CSV table of C-alpha atoms and ligand atoms in Angstrom, one decimal:
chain,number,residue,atom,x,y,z
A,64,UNK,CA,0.0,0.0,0.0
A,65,UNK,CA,1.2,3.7,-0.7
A,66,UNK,CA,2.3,5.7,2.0
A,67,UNK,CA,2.6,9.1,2.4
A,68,UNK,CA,5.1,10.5,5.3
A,69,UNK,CA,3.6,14.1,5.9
A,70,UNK,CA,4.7,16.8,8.9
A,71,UNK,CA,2.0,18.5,10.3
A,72,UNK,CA,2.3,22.0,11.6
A,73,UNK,CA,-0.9,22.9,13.1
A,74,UNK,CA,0.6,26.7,14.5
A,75,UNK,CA,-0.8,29.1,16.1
A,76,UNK,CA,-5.0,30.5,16.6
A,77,UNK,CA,-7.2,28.8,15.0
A,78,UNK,CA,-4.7,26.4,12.8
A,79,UNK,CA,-4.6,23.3,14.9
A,80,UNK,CA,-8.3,23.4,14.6
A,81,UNK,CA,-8.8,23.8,11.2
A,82,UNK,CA,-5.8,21.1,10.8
A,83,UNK,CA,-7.6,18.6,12.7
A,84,UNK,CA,-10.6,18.8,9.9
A,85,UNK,CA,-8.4,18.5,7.4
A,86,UNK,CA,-6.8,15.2,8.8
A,87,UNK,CA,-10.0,13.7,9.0
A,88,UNK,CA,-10.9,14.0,5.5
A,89,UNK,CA,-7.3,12.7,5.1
A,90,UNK,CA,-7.8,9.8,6.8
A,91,UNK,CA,-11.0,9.1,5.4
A,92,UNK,CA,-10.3,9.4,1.4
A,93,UNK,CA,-7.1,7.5,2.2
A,94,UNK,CA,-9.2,4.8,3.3
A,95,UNK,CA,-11.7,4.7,0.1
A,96,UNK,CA,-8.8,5.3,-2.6
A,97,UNK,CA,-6.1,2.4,-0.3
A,98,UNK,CA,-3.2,4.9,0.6
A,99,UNK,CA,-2.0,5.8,3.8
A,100,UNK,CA,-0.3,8.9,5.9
A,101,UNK,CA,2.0,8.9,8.1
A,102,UNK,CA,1.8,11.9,10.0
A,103,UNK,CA,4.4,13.3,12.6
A,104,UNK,CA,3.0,16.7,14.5
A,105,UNK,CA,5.3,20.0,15.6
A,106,UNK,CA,4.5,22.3,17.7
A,107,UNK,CA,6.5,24.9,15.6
A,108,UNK,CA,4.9,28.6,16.5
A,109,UNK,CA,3.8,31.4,18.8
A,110,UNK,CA,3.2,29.2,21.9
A,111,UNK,CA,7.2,27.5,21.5
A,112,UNK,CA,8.8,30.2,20.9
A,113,UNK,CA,7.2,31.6,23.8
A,114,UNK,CA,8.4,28.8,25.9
A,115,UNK,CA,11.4,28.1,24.2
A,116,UNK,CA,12.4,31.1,22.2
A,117,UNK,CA,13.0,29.0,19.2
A,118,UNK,CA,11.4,29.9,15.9
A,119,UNK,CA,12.4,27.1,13.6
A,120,UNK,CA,15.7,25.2,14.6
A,121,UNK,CA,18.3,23.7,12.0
A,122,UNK,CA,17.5,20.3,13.3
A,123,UNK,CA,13.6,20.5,12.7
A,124,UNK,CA,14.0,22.3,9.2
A,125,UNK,CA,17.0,19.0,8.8
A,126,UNK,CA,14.4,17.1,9.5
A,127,UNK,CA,11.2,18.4,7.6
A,128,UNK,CA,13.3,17.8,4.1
A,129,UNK,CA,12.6,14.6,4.6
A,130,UNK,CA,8.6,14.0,3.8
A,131,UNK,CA,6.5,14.0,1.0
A,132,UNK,CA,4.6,16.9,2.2
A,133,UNK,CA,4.4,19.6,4.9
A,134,UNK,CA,0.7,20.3,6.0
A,135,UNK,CA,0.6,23.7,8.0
A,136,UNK,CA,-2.7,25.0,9.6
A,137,UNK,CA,-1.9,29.3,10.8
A,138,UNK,CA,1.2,31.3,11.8
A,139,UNK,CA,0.9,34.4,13.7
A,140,UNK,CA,0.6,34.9,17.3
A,141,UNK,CA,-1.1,38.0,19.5
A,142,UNK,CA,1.4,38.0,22.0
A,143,UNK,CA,4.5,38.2,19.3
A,144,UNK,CA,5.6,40.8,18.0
A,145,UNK,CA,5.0,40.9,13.6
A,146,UNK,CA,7.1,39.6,11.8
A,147,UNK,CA,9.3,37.0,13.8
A,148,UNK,CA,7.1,33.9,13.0
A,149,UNK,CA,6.3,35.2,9.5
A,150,UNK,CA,9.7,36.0,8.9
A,151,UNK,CA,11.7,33.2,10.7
A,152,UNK,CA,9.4,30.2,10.3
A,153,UNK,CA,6.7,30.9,7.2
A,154,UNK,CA,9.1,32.2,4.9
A,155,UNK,CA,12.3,30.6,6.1
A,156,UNK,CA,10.2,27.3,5.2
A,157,UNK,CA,9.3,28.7,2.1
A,158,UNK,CA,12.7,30.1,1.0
A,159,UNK,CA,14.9,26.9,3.0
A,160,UNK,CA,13.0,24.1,1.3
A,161,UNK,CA,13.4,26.2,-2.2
A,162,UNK,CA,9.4,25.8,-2.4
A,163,UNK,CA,9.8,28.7,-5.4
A,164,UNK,CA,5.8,28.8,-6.7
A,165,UNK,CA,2.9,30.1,-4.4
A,166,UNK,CA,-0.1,28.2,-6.2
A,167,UNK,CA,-3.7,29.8,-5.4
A,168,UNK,CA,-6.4,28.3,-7.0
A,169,UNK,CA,-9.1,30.8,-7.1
A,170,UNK,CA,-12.7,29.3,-7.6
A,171,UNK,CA,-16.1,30.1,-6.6
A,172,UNK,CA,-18.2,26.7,-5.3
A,173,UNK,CA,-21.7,26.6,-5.8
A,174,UNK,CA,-23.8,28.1,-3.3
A,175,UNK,CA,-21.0,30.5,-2.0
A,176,UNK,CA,-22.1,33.8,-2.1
A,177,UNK,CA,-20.1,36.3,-4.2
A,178,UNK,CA,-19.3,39.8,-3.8
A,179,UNK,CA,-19.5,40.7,-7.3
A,180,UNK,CA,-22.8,41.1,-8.8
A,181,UNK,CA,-24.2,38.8,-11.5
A,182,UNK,CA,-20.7,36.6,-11.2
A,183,UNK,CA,-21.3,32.5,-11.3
A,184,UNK,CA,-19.0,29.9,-10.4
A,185,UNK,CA,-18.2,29.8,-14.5
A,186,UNK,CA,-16.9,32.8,-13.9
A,187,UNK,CA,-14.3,33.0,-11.5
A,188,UNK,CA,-12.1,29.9,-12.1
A,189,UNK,CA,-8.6,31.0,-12.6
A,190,UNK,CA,-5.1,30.5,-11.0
A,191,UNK,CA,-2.6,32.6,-9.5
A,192,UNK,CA,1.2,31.4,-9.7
A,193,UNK,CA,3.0,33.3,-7.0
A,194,UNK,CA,6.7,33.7,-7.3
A,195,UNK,CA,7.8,32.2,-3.7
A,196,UNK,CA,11.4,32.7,-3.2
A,197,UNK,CA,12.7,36.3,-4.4
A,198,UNK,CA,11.2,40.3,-4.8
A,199,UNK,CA,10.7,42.0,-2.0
A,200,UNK,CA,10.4,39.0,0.5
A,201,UNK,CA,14.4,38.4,-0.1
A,202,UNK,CA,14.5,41.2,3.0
A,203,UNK,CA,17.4,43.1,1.3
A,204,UNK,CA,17.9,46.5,2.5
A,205,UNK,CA,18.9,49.1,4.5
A,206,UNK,CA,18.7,52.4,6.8
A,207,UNK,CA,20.4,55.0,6.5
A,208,UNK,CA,20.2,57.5,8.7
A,209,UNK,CA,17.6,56.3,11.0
A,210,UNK,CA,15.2,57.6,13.3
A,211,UNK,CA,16.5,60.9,12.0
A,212,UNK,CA,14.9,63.9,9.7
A,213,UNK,CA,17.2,62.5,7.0
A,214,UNK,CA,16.0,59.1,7.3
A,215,UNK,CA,16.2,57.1,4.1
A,216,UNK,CA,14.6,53.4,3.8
A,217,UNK,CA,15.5,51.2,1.1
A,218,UNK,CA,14.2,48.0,0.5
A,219,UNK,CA,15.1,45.8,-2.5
A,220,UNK,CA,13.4,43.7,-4.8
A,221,UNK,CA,15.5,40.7,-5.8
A,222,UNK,CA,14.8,39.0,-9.3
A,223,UNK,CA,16.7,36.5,-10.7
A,224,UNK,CA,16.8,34.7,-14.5
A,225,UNK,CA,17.2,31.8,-13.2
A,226,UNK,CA,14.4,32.3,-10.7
A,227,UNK,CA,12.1,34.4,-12.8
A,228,UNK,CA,12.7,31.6,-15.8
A,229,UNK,CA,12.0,28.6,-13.4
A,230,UNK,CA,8.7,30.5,-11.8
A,231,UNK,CA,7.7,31.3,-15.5
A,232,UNK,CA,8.3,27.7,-17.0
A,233,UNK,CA,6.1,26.4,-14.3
A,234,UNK,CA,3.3,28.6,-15.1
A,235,UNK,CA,3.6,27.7,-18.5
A,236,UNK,CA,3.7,24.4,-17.9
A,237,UNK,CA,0.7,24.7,-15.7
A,238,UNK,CA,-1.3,26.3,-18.2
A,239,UNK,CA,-0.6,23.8,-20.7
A,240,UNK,CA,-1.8,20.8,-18.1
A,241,UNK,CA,-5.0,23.0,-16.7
A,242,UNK,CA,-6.1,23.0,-20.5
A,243,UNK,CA,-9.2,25.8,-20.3
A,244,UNK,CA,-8.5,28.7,-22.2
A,245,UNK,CA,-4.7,28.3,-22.3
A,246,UNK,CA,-3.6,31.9,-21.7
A,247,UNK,CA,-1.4,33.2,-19.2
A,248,UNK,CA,-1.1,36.3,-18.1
A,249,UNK,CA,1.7,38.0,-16.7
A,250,UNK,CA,0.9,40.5,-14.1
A,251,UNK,CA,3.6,43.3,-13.7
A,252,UNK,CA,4.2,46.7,-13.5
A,253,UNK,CA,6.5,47.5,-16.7
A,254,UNK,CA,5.7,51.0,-16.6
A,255,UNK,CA,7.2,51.7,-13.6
A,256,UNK,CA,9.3,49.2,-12.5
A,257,UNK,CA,11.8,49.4,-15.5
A,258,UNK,CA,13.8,46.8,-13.9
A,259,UNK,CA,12.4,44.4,-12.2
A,260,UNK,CA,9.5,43.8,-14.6
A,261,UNK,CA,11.4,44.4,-17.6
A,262,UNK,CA,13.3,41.5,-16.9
A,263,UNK,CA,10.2,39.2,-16.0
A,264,UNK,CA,8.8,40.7,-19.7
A,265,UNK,CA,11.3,39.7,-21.8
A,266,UNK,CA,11.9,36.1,-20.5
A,267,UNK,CA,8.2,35.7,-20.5
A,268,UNK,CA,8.1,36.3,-24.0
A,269,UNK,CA,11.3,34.5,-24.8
A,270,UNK,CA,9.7,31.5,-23.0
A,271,UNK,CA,6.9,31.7,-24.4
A,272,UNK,CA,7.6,31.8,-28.0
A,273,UNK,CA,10.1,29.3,-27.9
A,274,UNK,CA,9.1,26.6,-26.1
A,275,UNK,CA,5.1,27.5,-25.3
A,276,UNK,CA,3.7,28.4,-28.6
A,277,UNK,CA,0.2,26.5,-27.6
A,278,UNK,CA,0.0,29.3,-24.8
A,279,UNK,CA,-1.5,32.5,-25.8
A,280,UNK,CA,0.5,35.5,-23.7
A,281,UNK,CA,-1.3,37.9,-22.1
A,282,UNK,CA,0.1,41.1,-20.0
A,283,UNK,CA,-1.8,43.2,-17.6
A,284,UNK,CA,-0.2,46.2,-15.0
A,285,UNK,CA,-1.0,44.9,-11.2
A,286,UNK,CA,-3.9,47.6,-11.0
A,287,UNK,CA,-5.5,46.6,-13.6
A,288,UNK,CA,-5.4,43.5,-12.8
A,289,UNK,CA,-7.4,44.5,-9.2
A,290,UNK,CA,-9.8,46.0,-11.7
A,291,UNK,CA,-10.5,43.1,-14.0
A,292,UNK,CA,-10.6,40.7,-11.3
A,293,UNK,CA,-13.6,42.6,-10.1
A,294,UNK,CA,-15.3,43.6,-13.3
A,295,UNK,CA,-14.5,40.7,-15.7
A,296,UNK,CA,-12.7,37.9,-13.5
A,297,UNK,CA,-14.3,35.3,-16.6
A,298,UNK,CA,-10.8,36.8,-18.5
A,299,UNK,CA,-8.5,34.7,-16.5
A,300,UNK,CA,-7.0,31.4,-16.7
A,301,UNK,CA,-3.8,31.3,-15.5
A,302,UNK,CA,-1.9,34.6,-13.9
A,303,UNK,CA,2.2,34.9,-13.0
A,304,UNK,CA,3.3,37.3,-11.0
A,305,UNK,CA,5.8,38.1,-8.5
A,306,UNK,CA,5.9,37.2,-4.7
A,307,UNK,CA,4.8,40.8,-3.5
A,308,UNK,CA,2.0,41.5,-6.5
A,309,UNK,CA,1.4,38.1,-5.9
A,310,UNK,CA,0.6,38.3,-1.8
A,311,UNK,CA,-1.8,41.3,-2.8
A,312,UNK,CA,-3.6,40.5,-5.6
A,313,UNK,CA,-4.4,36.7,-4.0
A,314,UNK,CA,-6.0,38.2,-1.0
A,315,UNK,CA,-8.2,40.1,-3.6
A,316,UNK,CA,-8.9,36.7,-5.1
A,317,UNK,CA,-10.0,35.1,-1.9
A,318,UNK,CA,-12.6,37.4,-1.5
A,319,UNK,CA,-14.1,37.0,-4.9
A,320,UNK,CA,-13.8,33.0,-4.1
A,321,UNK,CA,-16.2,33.6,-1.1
A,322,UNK,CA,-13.6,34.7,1.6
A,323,UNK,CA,-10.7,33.3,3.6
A,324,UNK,CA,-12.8,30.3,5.0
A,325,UNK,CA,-12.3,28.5,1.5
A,326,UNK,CA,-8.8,30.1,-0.1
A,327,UNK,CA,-6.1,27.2,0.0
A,328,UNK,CA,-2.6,27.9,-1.3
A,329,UNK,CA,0.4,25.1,-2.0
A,330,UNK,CA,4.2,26.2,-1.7
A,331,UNK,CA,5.7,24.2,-4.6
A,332,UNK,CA,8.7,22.5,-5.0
A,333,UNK,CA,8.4,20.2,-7.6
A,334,UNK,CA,11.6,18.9,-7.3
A,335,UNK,CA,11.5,19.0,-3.3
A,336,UNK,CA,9.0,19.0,-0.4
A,337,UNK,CA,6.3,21.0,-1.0
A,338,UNK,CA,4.0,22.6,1.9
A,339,UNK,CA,0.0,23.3,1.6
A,340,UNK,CA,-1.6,25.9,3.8
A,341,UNK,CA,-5.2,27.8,3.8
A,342,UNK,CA,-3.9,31.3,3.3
A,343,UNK,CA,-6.2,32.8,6.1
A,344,UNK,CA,-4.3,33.7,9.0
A,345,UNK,CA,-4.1,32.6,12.9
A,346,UNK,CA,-7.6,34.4,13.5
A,347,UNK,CA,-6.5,34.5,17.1
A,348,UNK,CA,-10.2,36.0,18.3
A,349,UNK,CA,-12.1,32.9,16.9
A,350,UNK,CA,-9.3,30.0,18.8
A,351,UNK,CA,-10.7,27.4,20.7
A,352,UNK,CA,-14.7,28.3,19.2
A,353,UNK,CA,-15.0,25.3,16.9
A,354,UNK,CA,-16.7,28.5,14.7
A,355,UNK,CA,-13.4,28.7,12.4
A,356,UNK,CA,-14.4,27.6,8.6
A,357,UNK,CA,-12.4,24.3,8.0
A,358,UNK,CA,-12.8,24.3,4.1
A,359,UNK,CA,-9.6,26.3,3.4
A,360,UNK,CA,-7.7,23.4,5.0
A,361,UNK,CA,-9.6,20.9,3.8
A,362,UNK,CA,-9.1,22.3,0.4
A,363,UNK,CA,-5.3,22.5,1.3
A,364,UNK,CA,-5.4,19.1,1.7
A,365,UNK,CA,-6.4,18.5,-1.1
A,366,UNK,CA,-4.1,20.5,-3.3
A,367,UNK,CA,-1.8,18.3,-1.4
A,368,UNK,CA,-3.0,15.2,-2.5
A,369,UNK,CA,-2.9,16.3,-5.7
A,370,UNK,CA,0.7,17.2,-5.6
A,371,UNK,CA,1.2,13.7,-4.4
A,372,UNK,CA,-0.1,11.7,-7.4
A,373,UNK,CA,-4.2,11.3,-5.5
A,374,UNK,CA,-5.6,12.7,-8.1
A,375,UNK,CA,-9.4,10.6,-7.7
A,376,UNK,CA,-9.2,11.1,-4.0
A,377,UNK,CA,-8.6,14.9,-4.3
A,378,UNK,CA,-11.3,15.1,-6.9
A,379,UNK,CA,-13.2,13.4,-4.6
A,380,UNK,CA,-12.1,15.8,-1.7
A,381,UNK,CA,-13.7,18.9,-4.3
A,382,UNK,CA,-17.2,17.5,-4.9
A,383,UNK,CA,-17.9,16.5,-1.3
A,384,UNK,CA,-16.6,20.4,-0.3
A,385,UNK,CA,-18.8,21.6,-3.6
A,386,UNK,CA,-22.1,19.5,-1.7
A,387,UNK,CA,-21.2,21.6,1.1
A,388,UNK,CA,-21.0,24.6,0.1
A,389,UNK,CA,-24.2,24.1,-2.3
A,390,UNK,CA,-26.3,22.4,0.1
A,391,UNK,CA,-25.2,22.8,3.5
A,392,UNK,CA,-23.7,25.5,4.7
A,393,UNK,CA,-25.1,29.2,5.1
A,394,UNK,CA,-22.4,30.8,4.4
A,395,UNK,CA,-18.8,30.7,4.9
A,396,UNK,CA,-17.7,33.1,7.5
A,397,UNK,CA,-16.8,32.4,11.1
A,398,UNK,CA,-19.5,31.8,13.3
A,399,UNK,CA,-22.3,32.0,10.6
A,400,UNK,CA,-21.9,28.5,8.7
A,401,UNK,CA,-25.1,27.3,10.6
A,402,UNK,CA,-22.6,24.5,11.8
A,403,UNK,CA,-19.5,24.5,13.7
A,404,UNK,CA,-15.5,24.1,12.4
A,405,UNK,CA,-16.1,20.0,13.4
A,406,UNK,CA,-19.6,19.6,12.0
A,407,UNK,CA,-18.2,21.0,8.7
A,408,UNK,CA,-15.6,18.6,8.9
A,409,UNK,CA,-17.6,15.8,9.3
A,410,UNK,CA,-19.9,17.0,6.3
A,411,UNK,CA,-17.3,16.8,3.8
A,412,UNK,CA,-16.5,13.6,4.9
A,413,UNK,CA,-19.9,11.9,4.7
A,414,UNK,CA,-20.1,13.9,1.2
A,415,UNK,CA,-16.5,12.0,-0.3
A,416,UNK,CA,-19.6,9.2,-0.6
A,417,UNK,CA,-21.1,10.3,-3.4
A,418,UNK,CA,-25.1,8.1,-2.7
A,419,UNK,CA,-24.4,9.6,1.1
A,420,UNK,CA,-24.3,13.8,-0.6
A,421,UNK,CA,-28.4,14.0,0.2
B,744,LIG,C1,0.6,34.9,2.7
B,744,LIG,C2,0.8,35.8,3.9
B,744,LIG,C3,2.3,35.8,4.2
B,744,LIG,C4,2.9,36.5,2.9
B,744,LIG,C5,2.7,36.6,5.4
B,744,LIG,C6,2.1,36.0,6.7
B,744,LIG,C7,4.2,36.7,5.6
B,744,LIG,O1,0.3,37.0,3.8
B,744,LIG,O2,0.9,33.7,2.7
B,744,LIG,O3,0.1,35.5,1.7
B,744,LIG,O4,3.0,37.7,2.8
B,744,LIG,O5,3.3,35.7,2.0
B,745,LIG,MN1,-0.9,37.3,2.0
């Protein structure tokens, strides 16, 4: 039988909660599609490095190299101060393991109430590939002159061929597989940043016309991009941008998706370990409620499986969470589901049955 070896990092907030749903639709697709998971928890987060005052150490991240897969529930903590767990445990992950794409599926479910008017779930199904590893996030920089009238603060935005290239080929690649419209769209800011997204231009063309001529290539400036994903988000496919663009524009997308309590996110490495997350944060206020929406992990989950070769149990994992959403729940914020973070859990997993989605 197949086994998976997967770390689990439930975190901080509401993230062991939502993990625990997740597992349980783990566990249970495992059983109807005969693999197995082998899960080994840490406590990596806000409460041990209160205790301990260690963030992520050398041995854990030694250690976390060696699964198929890295399952993480929330990082942030009320009592820390910003930036220390994003910084030395999210991103080290992300940067350490080289897990150089930020994938966001963006898709509204049925039932799930959208912000934009008139807009169907055949209208907002498109992809977001995140570059992971470089642009602002590298945390180059410098003051000069601080905490003076003369202060200067520079921070630098890092892009690479060889990362840009690798990011690029991926969305490509991705495109090509996903098989809708086959258009990708690089999301940038040319006009203004002559540099950076100069760069990204030209070796998204070059790419492109050598190697993807089945892709059509599409280029919009970041704004208007935030525009057309509100006016005509039926234009998208597959988008590529870089990691800050990226961070912003997704968060945009989650809403359009129906909120944060369904927006799932992978870190890829597709040569490496790759770790899967709901892209919602700790939402410290809800902890301990059982009111915090589980689908976002669930959903994680799923990506996961995907990644892993699952590809029936995944699918599986997506039409039970569509019967949800459809049928069940009414609606998918905190505290207003009609059913609590556990009941929602234990929905999707009656639903993986398909006679059982009644
Ligand atoms: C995300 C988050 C992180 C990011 C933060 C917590 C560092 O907003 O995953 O989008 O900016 O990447
Ligand atoms: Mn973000």
């Amino acid at each position: 039988m197949k086994s998976y070896k997967i770390a689990v990092l439930p975190g901080d907030g509401t993230g062991p909660e939502v993990i625990n749903e997740g597992l349980k639709v783990l566990e249970a697709v495992s059983k109807r599609h005969g693999f197995k998971t082998e899960l080994q928890h840490y406590d990596l987060g806000g409460e041990r490095y209160k205790r301990t005052g260690e963030v992520l150490p050398d041995s854990v991240l030694a250690e976390l190299r060696k699964f198929n897969a890295i399952y993480l529930g929330a990082i942030g903590h009320p009592d820390v101060k910003p930036g220390i767990l994003e910084k030395g445990l999210l991103l080290k992950l992300r940067f350490s393991l080289e897990q150089y794409i930020n994938l966001r599926p963006v898709k509204l479910f049925p039932g799930v109430d959208c912000p934009l008017k008139d807009k169907k779930p055949e209208d907002i199904d498109f992809v977001v590939v995140r570059e992971n590893n470089e642009g602002l996030y590298v945390g180059e920089g410098e003051f000069i002159n601080k905490g003076t009238a003369d202060e200067v603060a520079v921070q630098i935005s890092r892009n690479t061929r060889r990362g840009v290239e690798r990011c690029l080929r991926y969305a490509f690649e991705f495109t090509r597989k996903r098989n809708k419209r086959k258009t990708l769209t690089l999301c940038g800011k040319t006009n203004v940043l002559t540099y950076a997204f100069d760069l990204w231009e030209r070796a998204f063309h070059e790419i492109g016309a050598k190697d993807f001529p089945d892709i059509k290539r599409d280029y919009a400036h970041v704004d208007a991009t935030c525009m057309w994903m509100v006016k005509n988000p039926e234009w998208f496919d597959v988008i590529v941008t870089d990691n800050m663009f990226g961070d912003i524009i997704t968060d945009l997308a989650a809403m359009i998706q129906g909120g944060m309590g369904i927006a799932a996110g992978g870190n890829i490495n597709p040569q490496g370990v790759s770790m899967f997350e709901p892209i919602g944060g700790s939402a410290p206020k809800y902890t301990g409620k059982n009111v915090i929406n589980p689908l976002a992990a669930i959903c994680a989950g799923q990506m996961m499986l995907e990644t892993l070769g699952e590809d029936k149990a995944a699918a599986e994992i997506e039409d039970s969470v569509k019967w949800v959403t459809a049928k069940k729940l009414k609606s998918l914020a905190a505290g207003k589901m009609g059913y609590g973070t556990r009941e929602v859990g234990d929905l999707v997993v009656k639903g993986l049955d398909p006679q059982a989605r009644n």
